[in-house]
Coordinates of N, CA, C and O in Angstrom, one line a residue:
Q1283 N 0.8 -1.2 0.0 CA 0.0 0.0 0.0 C 0.9 1.3 0.0 O 1.8 1.4 0.8
V1284 N 0.6 2.2 -0.9 CA 1.4 3.4 -1.0 C 0.9 4.4 -0.1 O -0.3 4.7 0.0
Q1285 N 1.8 5.0 0.7 CA 1.4 6.1 1.5 C 2.4 7.3 1.4 O 3.6 7.0 1.4
L1286 N 1.9 8.5 1.4 CA 2.7 9.7 1.4 C 2.2 10.5 2.6 O 1.0 10.8 2.6
V1287 N 3.0 10.7 3.6 CA 2.6 11.3 4.8 C 3.3 12.6 5.0 O 4.6 12.6 5.2
E1288 N 2.6 13.8 4.9 CA 3.2 15.1 5.1 C 3.2 15.5 6.6 O 2.3 15.1 7.4
S1289 N 4.2 16.3 7.0 CA 4.2 16.8 8.3 C 4.9 18.2 8.3 O 5.6 18.5 7.3
G1290 N 4.8 18.9 9.4 CA 5.5 20.2 9.5 C 4.7 21.4 9.3 O 5.3 22.5 9.5
G1291 N 3.5 21.3 8.9 CA 2.7 22.5 8.7 C 2.3 23.1 10.0 O 2.6 22.6 11.1
G1292 N 1.7 24.3 9.9 CA 1.3 25.0 11.1 C 1.2 26.5 10.9 O 1.1 27.0 9.7
L1293 N 1.1 27.3 12.0 CA 1.0 28.7 11.9 C 2.4 29.4 12.1 O 3.1 29.0 13.0
V1294 N 2.7 30.3 11.2 CA 4.0 31.0 11.2 C 3.8 32.4 10.9 O 2.9 32.8 10.1
Q1295 N 4.5 33.3 11.5 CA 4.4 34.7 11.2 C 5.1 35.1 9.9 O 6.0 34.4 9.4
P1296 N 4.6 36.2 9.3 CA 5.3 36.6 8.0 C 6.8 36.8 8.2 O 7.2 37.2 9.3
V1297 N 7.5 36.5 7.2 CA 9.0 36.5 7.1 C 9.6 35.3 7.9 O 10.8 35.1 8.0
G1298 N 8.8 34.5 8.5 CA 9.2 33.3 9.3 C 9.6 32.2 8.3 O 9.5 32.3 7.1
S1299 N 10.0 31.0 8.9 CA 10.4 29.9 8.2 C 9.7 28.6 8.7 O 9.2 28.6 9.8
L1300 N 9.6 27.6 7.8 CA 9.0 26.4 8.1 C 9.6 25.3 7.2 O 10.0 25.6 6.1
I1301 N 9.6 24.1 7.7 CA 10.1 23.0 6.9 C 9.0 21.9 6.9 O 8.6 21.4 7.9
L1302 N 8.6 21.5 5.7 CA 7.7 20.5 5.5 C 8.4 19.2 5.1 O 9.4 19.2 4.4
S1303 N 7.9 18.1 5.6 CA 8.4 16.8 5.2 C 7.3 15.9 4.6 O 6.2 16.0 5.0
C1304 N 7.7 15.0 3.8 CA 6.8 14.0 3.2 C 7.6 12.7 3.1 O 8.5 12.6 2.4
Q1305 N 7.1 11.7 3.9 CA 7.7 10.4 3.9 C 6.9 9.5 3.1 O 5.6 9.4 3.4
A1306 N 7.5 8.7 2.2 CA 6.8 7.8 1.4 C 7.1 6.4 1.8 O 8.1 6.0 2.3
S1307 N 6.1 5.5 1.5 CA 6.2 4.1 1.7 C 5.5 3.4 0.7 O 4.5 3.9 0.1
G1308 N 5.9 2.2 0.3 CA 5.2 1.4 -0.7 C 5.6 1.6 -2.1 O 5.0 1.1 -3.0
I1309 N 6.6 2.5 -2.3 CA 7.1 2.8 -3.7 C 8.6 2.8 -3.7 O 9.3 2.8 -2.6
S1310 N 9.2 2.6 -4.9 CA 10.6 2.7 -5.1 C 11.0 4.2 -5.2 O 11.1 4.8 -6.2
F1311 N 11.1 4.8 -4.0 CA 11.1 6.2 -3.9 C 12.2 6.9 -4.8 O 11.9 7.9 -5.4
H1312 N 13.3 6.3 -5.0 CA 14.4 6.9 -5.7 C 14.1 7.1 -7.2 O 14.7 7.8 -7.9
L1313 N 13.1 6.3 -7.7 CA 12.7 6.4 -9.1 C 11.7 7.6 -9.4 O 11.6 8.0 -10.5
Y1314 N 11.1 8.1 -8.3 CA 10.0 9.0 -8.5 C 10.4 10.5 -8.5 O 11.3 10.9 -7.8
I1315 N 9.7 11.2 -9.4 CA 9.8 12.7 -9.3 C 8.9 13.1 -8.1 O 7.7 12.7 -8.1
M1316 N 9.4 13.8 -7.2 CA 8.7 14.2 -6.0 C 8.4 15.7 -6.1 O 9.3 16.5 -6.5
S1317 N 7.2 16.1 -5.8 CA 6.8 17.5 -5.9 C 5.9 17.9 -4.7 O 5.3 17.1 -4.0
W1318 N 5.9 19.2 -4.5 CA 5.0 19.8 -3.6 C 4.1 20.7 -4.4 O 4.5 21.5 -5.2
Y1319 N 2.8 20.6 -4.1 CA 1.8 21.4 -4.6 C 1.1 22.2 -3.5 O 1.2 21.8 -2.3
R1320 N 0.4 23.2 -3.8 CA -0.4 23.9 -2.8 C -1.7 24.4 -3.4 O -1.8 24.7 -4.5
Q1321 N -2.7 24.5 -2.5 CA -4.0 25.0 -2.8 C -4.5 25.9 -1.8 O -4.7 25.5 -0.6
A1322 N -4.7 27.2 -2.2 CA -5.3 28.2 -1.3 C -6.8 28.2 -1.4 O -7.3 27.8 -2.4
P1323 N -7.5 28.7 -0.4 CA -9.0 28.7 -0.5 C -9.4 29.5 -1.7 O -8.9 30.6 -2.0
G1324 N -10.3 28.8 -2.5 CA -10.9 29.5 -3.7 C -10.0 29.5 -4.9 O -10.3 30.1 -5.9
K1325 N -8.8 28.8 -4.8 CA -7.9 28.8 -5.9 C -7.6 27.3 -6.3 O -7.8 26.4 -5.6
Q1326 N -7.1 27.2 -7.5 CA -6.7 25.9 -8.0 C -5.4 25.4 -7.4 O -4.5 26.3 -7.0
R1327 N -5.2 24.1 -7.3 CA -3.9 23.6 -6.8 C -2.9 23.9 -7.9 O -3.1 23.7 -9.1
G1328 N -1.7 24.3 -7.4 CA -0.6 24.6 -8.3 C 0.7 24.0 -7.8 O 0.9 23.8 -6.6
L1329 N 1.6 23.8 -8.7 CA 2.9 23.3 -8.4 C 3.8 24.3 -7.7 O 3.8 25.5 -8.1
V1330 N 4.4 23.9 -6.6 CA 5.3 24.8 -5.8 C 6.7 24.5 -6.2 O 7.5 25.4 -6.6
A1331 N 7.1 23.2 -6.1 CA 8.5 22.8 -6.5 C 8.5 21.3 -6.8 O 7.7 20.5 -6.2
S1332 N 9.5 20.9 -7.6 CA 9.6 19.5 -7.8 C 11.1 19.1 -7.9 O 12.0 20.0 -8.1
I1333 N 11.4 17.8 -7.7 CA 12.8 17.3 -7.7 C 12.8 16.0 -8.4 O 12.0 15.1 -8.0
T1334 N 13.7 15.8 -9.3 CA 13.7 14.5 -10.1 C 14.5 13.5 -9.3 O 15.2 13.8 -8.3
S1335 N 14.6 12.3 -9.9 CA 15.4 11.2 -9.3 C 16.9 11.6 -9.3 O 17.6 11.2 -8.5
G1336 N 17.2 12.4 -10.2 CA 18.6 12.9 -10.3 C 18.9 14.2 -9.6 O 19.9 14.8 -9.8
A1337 N 17.9 14.6 -8.8 CA 18.0 15.8 -8.0 C 18.0 17.1 -8.7 O 18.4 18.2 -8.2
S1338 N 17.4 17.1 -9.9 CA 17.2 18.4 -10.6 C 15.9 19.0 -10.0 O 14.9 18.3 -9.8
T1339 N 15.9 20.3 -9.9 CA 14.8 21.0 -9.2 C 14.1 22.0 -10.1 O 14.7 22.5 -11.1
N1340 N 12.9 22.3 -9.8 CA 12.1 23.2 -10.5 C 11.2 23.9 -9.5 O 10.7 23.3 -8.6
Y1341 N 11.0 25.2 -9.7 CA 10.2 26.0 -8.7 C 9.2 26.9 -9.4 O 9.5 27.4 -10.5
A1342 N 8.1 27.1 -8.8 CA 7.2 28.2 -9.2 C 7.9 29.5 -9.1 O 8.7 29.7 -8.1
D1343 N 7.6 30.5 -10.0 CA 8.3 31.8 -9.9 C 8.0 32.5 -8.5 O 8.9 33.2 -8.0
S1344 N 6.8 32.2 -8.0 CA 6.4 32.9 -6.8 C 7.2 32.5 -5.5 O 7.2 33.2 -4.5
V1345 N 8.0 31.4 -5.6 CA 8.7 30.9 -4.5 C 10.2 30.8 -4.7 O 11.0 30.5 -3.8
K1346 N 10.6 31.1 -5.9 CA 12.1 31.1 -6.2 C 12.9 32.0 -5.3 O 12.5 33.1 -5.1
G1347 N 14.0 31.4 -4.8 CA 14.8 32.2 -3.9 C 14.3 32.2 -2.4 O 15.0 32.6 -1.5
R1348 N 13.1 31.6 -2.2 CA 12.6 31.6 -0.8 C 12.4 30.1 -0.3 O 12.6 29.8 0.8
F1349 N 12.1 29.2 -1.3 CA 11.8 27.8 -0.9 C 12.9 26.9 -1.5 O 13.4 27.2 -2.6
T1350 N 13.2 25.8 -0.8 CA 14.2 24.9 -1.4 C 13.6 23.5 -1.2 O 13.2 23.1 -0.1
I1351 N 13.6 22.7 -2.3 CA 13.1 21.3 -2.2 C 14.3 20.4 -2.2 O 15.3 20.7 -2.9
S1352 N 14.3 19.4 -1.4 CA 15.4 18.4 -1.3 C 14.8 17.0 -1.0 O 13.7 16.9 -0.6
R1353 N 15.6 16.0 -1.2 CA 15.2 14.7 -1.0 C 16.3 13.9 -0.3 O 17.5 14.1 -0.6
D1354 N 15.9 12.9 0.5 CA 16.8 11.9 1.1 C 16.3 10.5 0.7 O 15.3 10.0 1.3
N1355 N 16.9 9.9 -0.3 CA 16.4 8.7 -0.8 C 16.6 7.5 0.3 O 15.8 6.6 0.3
A1356 N 17.6 7.7 1.2 CA 17.8 6.7 2.2 C 16.6 6.7 3.2 O 16.3 5.7 3.8
K1357 N 16.0 7.9 3.3 CA 14.8 8.0 4.3 C 13.5 8.0 3.6 O 12.5 8.2 4.2
N1358 N 13.5 7.9 2.2 CA 12.2 8.0 1.5 C 11.5 9.3 1.8 O 10.2 9.2 1.9
T1359 N 12.2 10.3 1.9 CA 11.6 11.6 2.4 C 12.0 12.8 1.4 O 13.1 12.9 1.0
V1360 N 11.0 13.6 1.2 CA 11.2 14.8 0.5 C 10.9 16.0 1.4 O 10.0 15.9 2.2
Y1361 N 11.7 17.1 1.3 CA 11.5 18.2 2.2 C 11.2 19.5 1.4 O 11.6 19.6 0.2
L1362 N 10.5 20.4 2.0 CA 10.4 21.7 1.5 C 10.7 22.7 2.5 O 10.0 22.9 3.5
Q1363 N 11.9 23.4 2.4 CA 12.3 24.4 3.3 C 11.7 25.8 2.8 O 11.9 26.1 1.6
M1364 N 10.9 26.4 3.6 CA 10.2 27.6 3.3 C 10.7 28.7 4.2 O 10.7 28.6 5.4
S1365 N 11.2 29.8 3.5 CA 11.7 31.0 4.3 C 11.0 32.2 3.7 O 10.5 32.2 2.6
S1366 N 11.2 33.3 4.5 CA 10.6 34.6 4.1 C 9.2 34.4 3.7 O 8.7 35.0 2.7
L1367 N 8.5 33.7 4.5 CA 7.1 33.4 4.2 C 6.2 34.6 4.2 O 6.4 35.6 5.0
K1368 N 5.2 34.6 3.3 CA 4.3 35.7 3.1 C 2.8 35.2 3.4 O 2.6 34.0 3.2
P1369 N 1.9 36.1 3.7 CA 0.5 35.6 3.9 C 0.0 34.9 2.7 O -0.8 34.0 2.8
E1370 N 0.4 35.3 1.5 CA -0.1 34.6 0.3 C 0.5 33.2 0.1 O 0.0 32.5 -0.8
D1371 N 1.4 32.8 1.0 CA 1.8 31.4 1.0 C 0.9 30.5 1.7 O 1.1 29.2 1.7
T1372 N -0.1 31.1 2.4 CA -1.1 30.3 3.1 C -1.8 29.3 2.2 O -2.4 29.8 1.2
A1373 N -1.8 28.1 2.5 CA -2.4 27.0 1.7 C -2.3 25.7 2.3 O -1.6 25.5 3.3
V1374 N -3.0 24.7 1.7 CA -2.8 23.3 2.0 C -1.7 22.8 1.1 O -1.8 22.9 -0.1
Y1375 N -0.6 22.3 1.7 CA 0.5 21.8 0.9 C 0.5 20.3 0.8 O 0.4 19.6 1.8
S1376 N 0.5 19.8 -0.4 CA 0.4 18.4 -0.7 C 1.6 17.8 -1.4 O 2.2 18.5 -2.3
C1377 N 2.0 16.6 -1.0 CA 3.1 15.9 -1.6 C 2.6 15.0 -2.7 O 1.6 14.4 -2.6
N1378 N 3.4 15.0 -3.8 CA 3.1 14.2 -5.0 C 4.3 13.3 -5.4 O 5.4 13.8 -5.4
A1379 N 4.0 12.1 -5.7 CA 5.0 11.2 -6.2 C 4.6 10.7 -7.6 O 3.5 10.3 -7.8
R1380 N 5.5 10.9 -8.6 CA 5.1 10.6 -10.0 C 6.1 9.8 -10.7 O 7.3 10.3 -10.7
W1381 N 5.7 8.7 -11.3 CA 6.6 7.9 -12.2 C 5.7 7.3 -13.2 O 5.2 7.9 -14.1
T1382 N 5.4 6.0 -13.0 CA 4.5 5.4 -13.9 C 3.0 5.7 -13.4 O 2.1 5.5 -14.1
K1383 N 2.9 6.0 -12.1 CA 1.6 6.4 -11.5 C 1.8 7.6 -10.7 O 2.9 8.0 -10.3
D1384 N 0.7 8.3 -10.4 CA 0.7 9.4 -9.5 C 0.1 9.0 -8.1 O -0.9 8.4 -8.0
F1385 N 0.8 9.5 -7.1 CA 0.3 9.3 -5.7 C 0.3 10.6 -5.0 O 1.2 11.4 -5.2
W1386 N -0.6 10.8 -4.1 CA -0.8 12.0 -3.3 C -0.8 11.8 -1.8 O -1.4 10.8 -1.4
G1387 N -0.3 12.7 -1.1 CA -0.5 12.7 0.3 C -1.8 13.4 0.7 O -2.5 14.0 -0.2
Q1388 N -2.1 13.5 2.0 CA -3.3 14.0 2.4 C -3.3 15.6 2.6 O -4.3 16.2 2.7
G1389 N -2.1 16.1 2.6 CA -1.9 17.5 2.7 C -1.7 18.0 4.1 O -2.1 17.4 5.1
T1390 N -1.0 19.1 4.3 CA -0.7 19.8 5.6 C -1.0 21.3 5.4 O -0.6 21.9 4.4
Q1391 N -1.6 21.8 6.4 CA -2.0 23.2 6.3 C -0.9 24.1 6.8 O -0.3 23.9 7.8
V1392 N -0.6 25.2 6.0 CA 0.3 26.2 6.4 C -0.4 27.5 6.4 O -1.0 27.9 5.4
N1393 N -0.3 28.2 7.6 CA -1.0 29.5 7.7 C 0.1 30.5 8.0 O 0.9 30.3 9.0
V1394 N 0.2 31.5 7.2 CA 1.2 32.6 7.4 C 0.4 33.9 7.9 O -0.3 34.5 7.0
S1395 N 0.5 34.2 9.1 CA -0.3 35.3 9.6 C 0.3 35.9 10.9 O 1.0 35.1 11.7
S1396 N 0.1 37.2 11.1 CA 0.6 37.8 12.3 C -0.5 37.8 13.4 O -0.3 38.3 14.5

């Protein structure tokens, strides 16, 4: 059974930092492109960042220079380091694993507010 379990969300003040984690099980993690998506209230889900099996990364323009995606294949875990957070970063952040199939985590809420 495939599971993607996100953690690390919560409430943070503007310009603060947060690290999200997504631990995968039931897949050959090292083969998968791992991504973080987010969905704010009333908006469509959009890609935040992705990292390939070869550790190439891609970022949405809105988070470039502020967010960093990384992976630890030994721990089957992908991370999203978020800094200089803005209120507009408030959303549900979901982990995605993509190779021959797509798998999703349940999401973790991030609230950026003073």
